[in-house]
GROMACS .gro file of N, CA, C and O in nm:
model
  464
    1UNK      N    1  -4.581   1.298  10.642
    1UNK     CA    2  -4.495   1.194  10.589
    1UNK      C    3  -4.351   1.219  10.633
    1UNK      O    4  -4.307   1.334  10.625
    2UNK      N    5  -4.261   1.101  10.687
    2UNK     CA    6  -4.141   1.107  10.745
    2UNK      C    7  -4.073   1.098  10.635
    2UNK      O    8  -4.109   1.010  10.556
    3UNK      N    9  -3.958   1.186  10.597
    3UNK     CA   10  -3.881   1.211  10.517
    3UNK      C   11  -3.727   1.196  10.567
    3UNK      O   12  -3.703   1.269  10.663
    4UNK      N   13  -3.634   1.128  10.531
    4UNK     CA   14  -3.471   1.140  10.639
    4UNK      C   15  -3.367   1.155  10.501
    4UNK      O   16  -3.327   1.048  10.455
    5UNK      N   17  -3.332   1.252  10.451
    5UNK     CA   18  -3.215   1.287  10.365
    5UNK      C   19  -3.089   1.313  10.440
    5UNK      O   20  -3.067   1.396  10.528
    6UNK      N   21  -2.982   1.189  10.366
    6UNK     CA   22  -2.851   1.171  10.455
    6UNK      C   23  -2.760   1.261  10.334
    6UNK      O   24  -2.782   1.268  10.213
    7UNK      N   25  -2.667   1.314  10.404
    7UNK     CA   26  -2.545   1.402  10.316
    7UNK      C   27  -2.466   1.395  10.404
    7UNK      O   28  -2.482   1.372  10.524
    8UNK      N   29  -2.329   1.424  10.314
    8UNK     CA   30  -2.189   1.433  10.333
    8UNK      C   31  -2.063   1.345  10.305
    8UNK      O   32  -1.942   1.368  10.310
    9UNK      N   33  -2.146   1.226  10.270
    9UNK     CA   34  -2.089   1.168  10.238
    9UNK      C   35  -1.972   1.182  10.104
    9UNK      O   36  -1.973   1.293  10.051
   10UNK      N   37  -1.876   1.080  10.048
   10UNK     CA   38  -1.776   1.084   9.957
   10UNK      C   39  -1.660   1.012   9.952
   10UNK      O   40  -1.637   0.924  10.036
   11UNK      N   41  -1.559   1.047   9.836
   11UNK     CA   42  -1.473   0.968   9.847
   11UNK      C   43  -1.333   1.023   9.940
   11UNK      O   44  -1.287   1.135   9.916
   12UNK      N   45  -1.284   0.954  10.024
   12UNK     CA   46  -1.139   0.955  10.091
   12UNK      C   47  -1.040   0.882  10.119
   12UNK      O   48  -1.075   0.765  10.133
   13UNK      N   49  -0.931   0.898  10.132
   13UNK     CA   50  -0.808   0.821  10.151
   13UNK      C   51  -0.816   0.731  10.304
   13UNK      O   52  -0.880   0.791  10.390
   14UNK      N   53  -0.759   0.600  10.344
   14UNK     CA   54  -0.758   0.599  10.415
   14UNK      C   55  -0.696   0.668  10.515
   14UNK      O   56  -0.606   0.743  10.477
   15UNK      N   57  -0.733   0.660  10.722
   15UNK     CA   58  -0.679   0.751  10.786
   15UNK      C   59  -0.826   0.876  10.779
   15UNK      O   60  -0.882   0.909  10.884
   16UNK      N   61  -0.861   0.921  10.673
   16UNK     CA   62  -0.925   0.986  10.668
   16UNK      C   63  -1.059   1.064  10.753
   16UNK      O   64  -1.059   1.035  10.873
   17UNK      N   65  -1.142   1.131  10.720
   17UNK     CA   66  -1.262   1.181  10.827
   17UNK      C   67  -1.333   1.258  10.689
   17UNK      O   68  -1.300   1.318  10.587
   18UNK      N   69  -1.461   1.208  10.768
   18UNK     CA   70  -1.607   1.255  10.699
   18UNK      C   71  -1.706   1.286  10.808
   18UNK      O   72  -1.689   1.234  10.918
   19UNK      N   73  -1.782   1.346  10.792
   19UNK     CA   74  -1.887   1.370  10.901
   19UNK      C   75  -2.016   1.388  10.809
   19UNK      O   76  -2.036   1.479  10.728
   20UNK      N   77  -2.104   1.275  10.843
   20UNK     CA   78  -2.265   1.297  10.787
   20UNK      C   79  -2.357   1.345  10.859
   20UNK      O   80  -2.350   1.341  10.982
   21UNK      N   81  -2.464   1.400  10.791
   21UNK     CA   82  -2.571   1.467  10.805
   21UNK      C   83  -2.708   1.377  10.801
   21UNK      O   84  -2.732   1.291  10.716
   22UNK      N   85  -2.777   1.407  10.888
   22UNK     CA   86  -2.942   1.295  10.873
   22UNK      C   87  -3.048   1.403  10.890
   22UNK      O   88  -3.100   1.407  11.002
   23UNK      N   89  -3.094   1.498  10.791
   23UNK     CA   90  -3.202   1.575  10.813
   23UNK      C   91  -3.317   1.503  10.807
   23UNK      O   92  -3.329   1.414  10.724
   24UNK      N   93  -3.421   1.534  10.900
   24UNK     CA   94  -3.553   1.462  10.946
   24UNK      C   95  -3.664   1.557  10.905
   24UNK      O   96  -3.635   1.673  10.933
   25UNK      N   97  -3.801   1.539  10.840
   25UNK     CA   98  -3.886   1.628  10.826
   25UNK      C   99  -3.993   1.537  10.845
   25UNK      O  100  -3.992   1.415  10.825
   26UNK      N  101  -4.105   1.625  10.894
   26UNK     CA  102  -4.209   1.528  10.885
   26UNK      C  103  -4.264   1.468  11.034
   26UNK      O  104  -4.380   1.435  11.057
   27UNK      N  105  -4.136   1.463  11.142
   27UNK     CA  106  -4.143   1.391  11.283
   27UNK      C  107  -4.100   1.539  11.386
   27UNK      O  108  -4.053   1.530  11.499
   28UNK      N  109  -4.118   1.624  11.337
   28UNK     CA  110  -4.070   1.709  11.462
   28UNK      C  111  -4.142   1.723  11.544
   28UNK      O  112  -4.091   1.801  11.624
   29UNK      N  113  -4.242   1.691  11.577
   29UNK     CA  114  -4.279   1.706  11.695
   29UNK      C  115  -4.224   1.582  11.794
   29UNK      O  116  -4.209   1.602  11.915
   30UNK      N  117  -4.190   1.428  11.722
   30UNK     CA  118  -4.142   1.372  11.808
   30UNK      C  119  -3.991   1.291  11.782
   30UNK      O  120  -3.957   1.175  11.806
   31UNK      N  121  -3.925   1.398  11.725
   31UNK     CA  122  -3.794   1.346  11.631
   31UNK      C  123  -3.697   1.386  11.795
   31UNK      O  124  -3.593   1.320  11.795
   32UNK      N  125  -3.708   1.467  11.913
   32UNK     CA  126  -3.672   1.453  12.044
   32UNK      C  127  -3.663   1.324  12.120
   32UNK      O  128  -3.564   1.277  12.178
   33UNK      N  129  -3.758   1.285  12.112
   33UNK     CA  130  -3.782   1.174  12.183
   33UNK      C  131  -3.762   1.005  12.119
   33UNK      O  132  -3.774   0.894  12.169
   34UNK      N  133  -3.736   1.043  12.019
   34UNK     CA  134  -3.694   0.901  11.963
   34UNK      C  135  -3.521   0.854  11.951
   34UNK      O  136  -3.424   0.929  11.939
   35UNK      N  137  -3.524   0.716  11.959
   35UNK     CA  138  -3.372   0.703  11.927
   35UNK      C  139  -3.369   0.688  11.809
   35UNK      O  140  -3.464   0.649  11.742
   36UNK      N  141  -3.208   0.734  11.750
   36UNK     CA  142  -3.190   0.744  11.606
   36UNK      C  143  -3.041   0.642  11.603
   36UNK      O  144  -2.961   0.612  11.692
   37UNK      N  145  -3.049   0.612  11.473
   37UNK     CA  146  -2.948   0.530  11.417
   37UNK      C  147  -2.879   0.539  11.273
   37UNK      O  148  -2.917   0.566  11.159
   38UNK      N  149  -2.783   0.510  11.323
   38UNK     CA  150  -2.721   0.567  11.169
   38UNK      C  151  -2.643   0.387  11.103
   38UNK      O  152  -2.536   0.335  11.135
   39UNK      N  153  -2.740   0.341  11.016
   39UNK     CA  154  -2.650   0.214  10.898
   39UNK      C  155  -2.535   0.246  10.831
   39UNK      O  156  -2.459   0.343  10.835
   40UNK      N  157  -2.542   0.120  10.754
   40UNK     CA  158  -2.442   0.116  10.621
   40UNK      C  159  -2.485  -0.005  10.574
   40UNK      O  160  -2.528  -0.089  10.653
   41UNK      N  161  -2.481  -0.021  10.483
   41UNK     CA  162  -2.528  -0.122  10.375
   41UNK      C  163  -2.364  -0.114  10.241
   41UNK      O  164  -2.351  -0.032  10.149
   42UNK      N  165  -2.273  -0.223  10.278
   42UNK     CA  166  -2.204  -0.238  10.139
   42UNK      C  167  -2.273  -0.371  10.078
   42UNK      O  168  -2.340  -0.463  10.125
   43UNK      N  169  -2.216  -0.330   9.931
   43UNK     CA  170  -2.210  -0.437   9.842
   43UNK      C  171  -2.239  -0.547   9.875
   43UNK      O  172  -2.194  -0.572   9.987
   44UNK      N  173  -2.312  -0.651   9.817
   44UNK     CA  174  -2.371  -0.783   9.886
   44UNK      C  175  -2.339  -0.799  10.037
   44UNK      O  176  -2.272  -0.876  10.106
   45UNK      N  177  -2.399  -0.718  10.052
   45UNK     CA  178  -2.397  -0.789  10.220
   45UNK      C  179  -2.554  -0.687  10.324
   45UNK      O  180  -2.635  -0.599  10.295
   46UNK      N  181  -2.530  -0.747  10.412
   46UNK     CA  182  -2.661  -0.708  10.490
   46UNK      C  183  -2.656  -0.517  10.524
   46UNK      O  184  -2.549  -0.467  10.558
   47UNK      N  185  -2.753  -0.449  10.513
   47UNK     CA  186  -2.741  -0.343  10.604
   47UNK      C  187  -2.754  -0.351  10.780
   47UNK      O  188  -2.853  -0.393  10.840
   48UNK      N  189  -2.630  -0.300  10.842
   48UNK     CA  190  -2.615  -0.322  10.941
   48UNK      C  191  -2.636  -0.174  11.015
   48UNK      O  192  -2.618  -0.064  10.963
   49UNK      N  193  -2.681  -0.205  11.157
   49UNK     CA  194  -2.641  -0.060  11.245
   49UNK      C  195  -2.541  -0.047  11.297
   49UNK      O  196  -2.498  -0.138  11.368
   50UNK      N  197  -2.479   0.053  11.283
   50UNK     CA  198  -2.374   0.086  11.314
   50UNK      C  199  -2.320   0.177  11.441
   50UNK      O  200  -2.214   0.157  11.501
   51UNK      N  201  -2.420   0.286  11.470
   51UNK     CA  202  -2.440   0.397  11.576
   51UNK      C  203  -2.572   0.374  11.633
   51UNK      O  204  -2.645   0.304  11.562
   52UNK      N  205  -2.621   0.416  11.742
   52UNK     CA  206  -2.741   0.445  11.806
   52UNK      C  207  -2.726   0.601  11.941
   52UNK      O  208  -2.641   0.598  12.030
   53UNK      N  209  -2.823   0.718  11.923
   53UNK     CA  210  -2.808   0.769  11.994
   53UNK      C  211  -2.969   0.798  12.053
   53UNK      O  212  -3.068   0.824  11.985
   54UNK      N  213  -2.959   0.787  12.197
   54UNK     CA  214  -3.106   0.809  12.266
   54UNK      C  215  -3.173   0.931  12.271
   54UNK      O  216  -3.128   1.041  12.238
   55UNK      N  217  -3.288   0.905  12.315
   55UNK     CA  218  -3.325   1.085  12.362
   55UNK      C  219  -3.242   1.171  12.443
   55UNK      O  220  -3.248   1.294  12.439
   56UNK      N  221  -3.148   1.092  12.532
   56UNK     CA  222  -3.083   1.155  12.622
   56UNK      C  223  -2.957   1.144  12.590
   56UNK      O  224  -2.885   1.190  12.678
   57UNK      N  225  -2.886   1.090  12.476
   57UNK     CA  226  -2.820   1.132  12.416
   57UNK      C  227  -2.692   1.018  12.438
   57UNK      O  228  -2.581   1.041  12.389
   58UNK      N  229  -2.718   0.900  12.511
   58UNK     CA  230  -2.629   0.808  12.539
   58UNK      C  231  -2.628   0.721  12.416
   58UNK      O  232  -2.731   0.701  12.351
   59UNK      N  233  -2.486   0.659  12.378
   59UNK     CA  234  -2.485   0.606  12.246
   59UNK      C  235  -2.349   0.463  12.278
   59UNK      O  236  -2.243   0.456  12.341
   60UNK      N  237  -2.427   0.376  12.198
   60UNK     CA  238  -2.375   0.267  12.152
   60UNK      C  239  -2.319   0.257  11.971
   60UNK      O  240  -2.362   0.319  11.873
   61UNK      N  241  -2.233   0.179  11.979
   61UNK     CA  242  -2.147   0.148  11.837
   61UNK      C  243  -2.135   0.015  11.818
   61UNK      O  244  -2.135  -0.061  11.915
   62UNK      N  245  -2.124  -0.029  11.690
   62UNK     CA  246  -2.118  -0.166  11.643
   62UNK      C  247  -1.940  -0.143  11.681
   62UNK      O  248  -1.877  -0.037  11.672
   63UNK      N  249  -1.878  -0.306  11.732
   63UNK     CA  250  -1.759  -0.319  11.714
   63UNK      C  251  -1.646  -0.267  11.679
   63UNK      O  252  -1.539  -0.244  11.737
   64UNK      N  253  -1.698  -0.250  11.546
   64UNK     CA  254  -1.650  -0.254  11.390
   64UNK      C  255  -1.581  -0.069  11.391
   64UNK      O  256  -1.479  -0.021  11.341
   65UNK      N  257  -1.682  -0.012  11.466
   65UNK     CA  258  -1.633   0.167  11.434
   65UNK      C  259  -1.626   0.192  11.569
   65UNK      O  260  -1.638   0.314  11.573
   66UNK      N  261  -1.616   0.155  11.680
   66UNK     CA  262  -1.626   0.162  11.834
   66UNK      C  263  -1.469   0.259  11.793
   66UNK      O  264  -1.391   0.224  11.705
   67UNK      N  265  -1.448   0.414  11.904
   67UNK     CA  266  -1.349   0.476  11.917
   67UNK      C  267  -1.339   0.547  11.804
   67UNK      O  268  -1.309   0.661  11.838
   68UNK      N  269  -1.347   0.540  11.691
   68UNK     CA  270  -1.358   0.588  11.538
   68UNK      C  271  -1.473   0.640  11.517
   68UNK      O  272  -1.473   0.737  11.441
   69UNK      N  273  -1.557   0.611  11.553
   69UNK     CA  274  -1.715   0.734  11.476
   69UNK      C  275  -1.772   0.782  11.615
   69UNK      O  276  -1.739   0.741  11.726
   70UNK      N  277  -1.874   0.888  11.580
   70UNK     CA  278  -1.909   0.936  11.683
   70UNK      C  279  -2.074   0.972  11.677
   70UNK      O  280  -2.087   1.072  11.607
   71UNK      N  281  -2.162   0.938  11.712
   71UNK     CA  282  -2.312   0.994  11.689
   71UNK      C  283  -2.316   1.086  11.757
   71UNK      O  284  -2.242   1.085  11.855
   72UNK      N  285  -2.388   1.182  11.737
   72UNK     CA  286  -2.482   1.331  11.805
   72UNK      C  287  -2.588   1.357  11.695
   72UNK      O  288  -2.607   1.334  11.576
   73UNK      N  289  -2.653   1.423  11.811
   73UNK     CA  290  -2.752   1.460  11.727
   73UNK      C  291  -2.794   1.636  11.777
   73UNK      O  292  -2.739   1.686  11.875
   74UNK      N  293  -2.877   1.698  11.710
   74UNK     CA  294  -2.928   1.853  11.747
   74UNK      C  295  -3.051   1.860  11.748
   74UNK      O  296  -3.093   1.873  11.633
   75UNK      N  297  -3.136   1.857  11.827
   75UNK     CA  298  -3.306   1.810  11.845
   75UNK      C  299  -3.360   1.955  11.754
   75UNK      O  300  -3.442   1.956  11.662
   76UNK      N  301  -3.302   2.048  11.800
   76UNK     CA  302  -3.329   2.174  11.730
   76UNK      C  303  -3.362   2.189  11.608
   76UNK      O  304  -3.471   2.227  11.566
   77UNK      N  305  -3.220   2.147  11.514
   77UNK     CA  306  -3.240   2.109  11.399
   77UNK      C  307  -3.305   1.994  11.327
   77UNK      O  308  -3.333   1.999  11.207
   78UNK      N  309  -3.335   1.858  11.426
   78UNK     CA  310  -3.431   1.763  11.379
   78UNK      C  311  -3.287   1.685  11.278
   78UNK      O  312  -3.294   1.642  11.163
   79UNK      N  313  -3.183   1.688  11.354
   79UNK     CA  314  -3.042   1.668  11.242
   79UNK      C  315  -2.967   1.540  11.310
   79UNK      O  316  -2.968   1.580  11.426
   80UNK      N  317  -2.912   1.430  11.315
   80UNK     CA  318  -2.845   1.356  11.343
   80UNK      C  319  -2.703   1.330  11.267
   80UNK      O  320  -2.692   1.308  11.146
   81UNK      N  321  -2.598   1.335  11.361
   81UNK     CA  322  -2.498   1.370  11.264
   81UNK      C  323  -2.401   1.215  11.270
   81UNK      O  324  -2.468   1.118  11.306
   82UNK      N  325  -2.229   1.180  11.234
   82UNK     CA  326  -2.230   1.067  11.245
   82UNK      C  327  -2.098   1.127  11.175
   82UNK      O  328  -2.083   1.164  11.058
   83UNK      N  329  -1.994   1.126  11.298
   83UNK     CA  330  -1.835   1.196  11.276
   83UNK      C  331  -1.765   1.067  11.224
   83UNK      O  332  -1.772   0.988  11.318
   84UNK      N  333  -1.718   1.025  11.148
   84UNK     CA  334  -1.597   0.966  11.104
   84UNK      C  335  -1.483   0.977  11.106
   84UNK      O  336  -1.440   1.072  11.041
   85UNK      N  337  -1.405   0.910  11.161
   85UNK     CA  338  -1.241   0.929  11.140
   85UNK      C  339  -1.146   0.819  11.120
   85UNK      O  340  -1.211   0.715  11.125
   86UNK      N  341  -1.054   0.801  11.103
   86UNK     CA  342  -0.974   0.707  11.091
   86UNK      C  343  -1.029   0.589  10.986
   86UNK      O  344  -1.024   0.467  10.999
   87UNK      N  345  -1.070   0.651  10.900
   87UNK     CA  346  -1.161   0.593  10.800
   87UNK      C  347  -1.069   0.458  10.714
   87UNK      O  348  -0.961   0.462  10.654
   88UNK      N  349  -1.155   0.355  10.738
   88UNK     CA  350  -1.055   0.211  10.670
   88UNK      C  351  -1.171   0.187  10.513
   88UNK      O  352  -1.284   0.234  10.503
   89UNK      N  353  -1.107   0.111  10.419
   89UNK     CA  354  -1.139   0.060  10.316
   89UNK      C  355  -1.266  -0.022  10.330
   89UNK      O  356  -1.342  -0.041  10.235
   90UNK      N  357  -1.289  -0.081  10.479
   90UNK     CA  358  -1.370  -0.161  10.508
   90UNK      C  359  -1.484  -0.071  10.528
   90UNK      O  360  -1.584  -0.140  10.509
   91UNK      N  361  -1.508   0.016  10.548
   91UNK     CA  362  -1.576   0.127  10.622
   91UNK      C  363  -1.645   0.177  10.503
   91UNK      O  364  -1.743   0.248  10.529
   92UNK      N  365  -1.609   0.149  10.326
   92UNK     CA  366  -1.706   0.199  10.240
   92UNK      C  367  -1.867   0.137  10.218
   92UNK      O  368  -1.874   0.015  10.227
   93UNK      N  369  -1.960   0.188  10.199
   93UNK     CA  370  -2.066   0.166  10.239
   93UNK      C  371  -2.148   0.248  10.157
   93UNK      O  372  -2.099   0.312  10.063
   94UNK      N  373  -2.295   0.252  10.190
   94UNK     CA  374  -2.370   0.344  10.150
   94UNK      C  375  -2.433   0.354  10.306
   94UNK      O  376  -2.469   0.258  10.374
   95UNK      N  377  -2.435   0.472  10.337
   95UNK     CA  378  -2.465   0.523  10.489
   95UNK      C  379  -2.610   0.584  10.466
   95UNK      O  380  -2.647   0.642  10.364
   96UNK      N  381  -2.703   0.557  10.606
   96UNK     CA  382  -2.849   0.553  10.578
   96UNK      C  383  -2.894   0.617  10.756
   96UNK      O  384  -2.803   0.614  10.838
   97UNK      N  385  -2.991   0.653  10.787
   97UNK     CA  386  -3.017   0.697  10.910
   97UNK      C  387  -3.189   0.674  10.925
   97UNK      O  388  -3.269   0.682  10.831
   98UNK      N  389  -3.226   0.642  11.076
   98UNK     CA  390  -3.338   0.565  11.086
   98UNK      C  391  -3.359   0.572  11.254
   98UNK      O  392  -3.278   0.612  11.337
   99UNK      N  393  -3.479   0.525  11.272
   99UNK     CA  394  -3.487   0.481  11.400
   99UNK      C  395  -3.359   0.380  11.445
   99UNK      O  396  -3.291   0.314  11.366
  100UNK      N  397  -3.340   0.386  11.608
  100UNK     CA  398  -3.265   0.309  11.616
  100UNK      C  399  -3.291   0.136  11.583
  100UNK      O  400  -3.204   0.062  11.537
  101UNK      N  401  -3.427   0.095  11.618
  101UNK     CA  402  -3.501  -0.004  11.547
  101UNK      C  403  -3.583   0.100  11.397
  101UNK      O  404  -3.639   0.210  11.401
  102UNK      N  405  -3.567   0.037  11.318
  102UNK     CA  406  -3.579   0.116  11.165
  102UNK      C  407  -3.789   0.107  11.173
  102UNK      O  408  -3.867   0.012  11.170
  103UNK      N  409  -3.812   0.284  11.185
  103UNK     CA  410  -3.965   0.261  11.186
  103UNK      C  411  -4.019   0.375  11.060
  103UNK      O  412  -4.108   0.459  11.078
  104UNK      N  413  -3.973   0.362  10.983
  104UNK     CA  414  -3.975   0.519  10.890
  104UNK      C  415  -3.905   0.424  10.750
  104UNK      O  416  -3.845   0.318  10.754
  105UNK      N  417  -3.951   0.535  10.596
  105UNK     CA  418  -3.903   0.444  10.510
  105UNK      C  419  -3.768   0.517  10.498
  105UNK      O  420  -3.739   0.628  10.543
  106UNK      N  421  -3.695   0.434  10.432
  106UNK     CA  422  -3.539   0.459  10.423
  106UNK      C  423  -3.533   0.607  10.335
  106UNK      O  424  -3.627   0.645  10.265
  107UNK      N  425  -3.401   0.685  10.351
  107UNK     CA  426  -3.369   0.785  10.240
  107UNK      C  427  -3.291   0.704  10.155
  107UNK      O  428  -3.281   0.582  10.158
  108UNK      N  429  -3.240   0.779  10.084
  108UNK     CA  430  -3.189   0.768   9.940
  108UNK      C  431  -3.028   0.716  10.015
  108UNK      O  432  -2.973   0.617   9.966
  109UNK      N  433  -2.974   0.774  10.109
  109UNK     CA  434  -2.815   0.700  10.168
  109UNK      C  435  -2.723   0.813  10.093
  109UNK      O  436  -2.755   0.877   9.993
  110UNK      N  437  -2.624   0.819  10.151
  110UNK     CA  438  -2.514   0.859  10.133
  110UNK      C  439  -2.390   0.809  10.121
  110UNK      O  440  -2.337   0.797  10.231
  111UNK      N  441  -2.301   0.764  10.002
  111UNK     CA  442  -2.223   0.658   9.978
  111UNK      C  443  -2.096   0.682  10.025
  111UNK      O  444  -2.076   0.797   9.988
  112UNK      N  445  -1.991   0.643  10.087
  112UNK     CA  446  -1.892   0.687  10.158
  112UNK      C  447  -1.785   0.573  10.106
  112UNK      O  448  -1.805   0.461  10.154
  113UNK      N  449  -1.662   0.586  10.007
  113UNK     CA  450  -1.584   0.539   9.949
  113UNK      C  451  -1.448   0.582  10.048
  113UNK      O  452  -1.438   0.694  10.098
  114UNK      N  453  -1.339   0.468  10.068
  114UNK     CA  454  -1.269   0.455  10.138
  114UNK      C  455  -1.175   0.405  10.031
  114UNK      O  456  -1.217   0.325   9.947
  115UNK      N  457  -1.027   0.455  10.029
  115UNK     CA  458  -0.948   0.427   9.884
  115UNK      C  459  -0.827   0.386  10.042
  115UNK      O  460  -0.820   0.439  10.153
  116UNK      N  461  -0.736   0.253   9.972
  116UNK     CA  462  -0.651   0.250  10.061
  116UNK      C  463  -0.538   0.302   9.990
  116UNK      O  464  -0.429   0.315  10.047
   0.00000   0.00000   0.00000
């Protein structure tokens, strides 16, 4: 059973930086070879993707955090990570990690509050 627990999340000022965590259990044998993605889901509104990083490690960004966040991942650790910086008010969310197309059930998210 695929398991994905996100951490690190919290509250910060804007300007700010957070860096999350996406531990994976359950897929290691093929948690290498898949692309991963990191959401956000605020308050009435849709969960969107936000990051995507490949097996080979090339990555796309929604608009919205393009230059400001950063995906990597550590195949080793089965870990996908998801650097934040320059953190805006708009940017609070509850943060979630997944296939880059979502094929696994969701974790629990990690909520990331942005105070201006």
């Amino acid at each position: 059973q695929v398991q994905l627990v996100e951490s690190g999340g919290g509250l910060v000022q804007a300007g700010g930086s957070l860096r999350l965590s996406c531990a994976a259990s359950g897929i290691i044998s093929i948690f290498s070879i898949n692309s991963m993605g990191w959401y956000r889901q605020a308050p009435g509104k849709q969960r969107e993707l936000v990051a995507r990083i490949t097996s080979n490690r090339s990555t796309n960004y929604a608009d919205s955090v393009k230059g400001r966040f950063t995906i990597s991942r550590d195949n080793a650790k089965n870990t996908v990570y998801l650097q934040m910086n320059s953190l805006k008010p708009e940017d609070t969310a509850v943060y979630y990690c997944n296939g880059d197309t979502p094929r696994w059930g969701w974790g629990q998210g990690t909520q990331v509050t942005v105070s201006s």
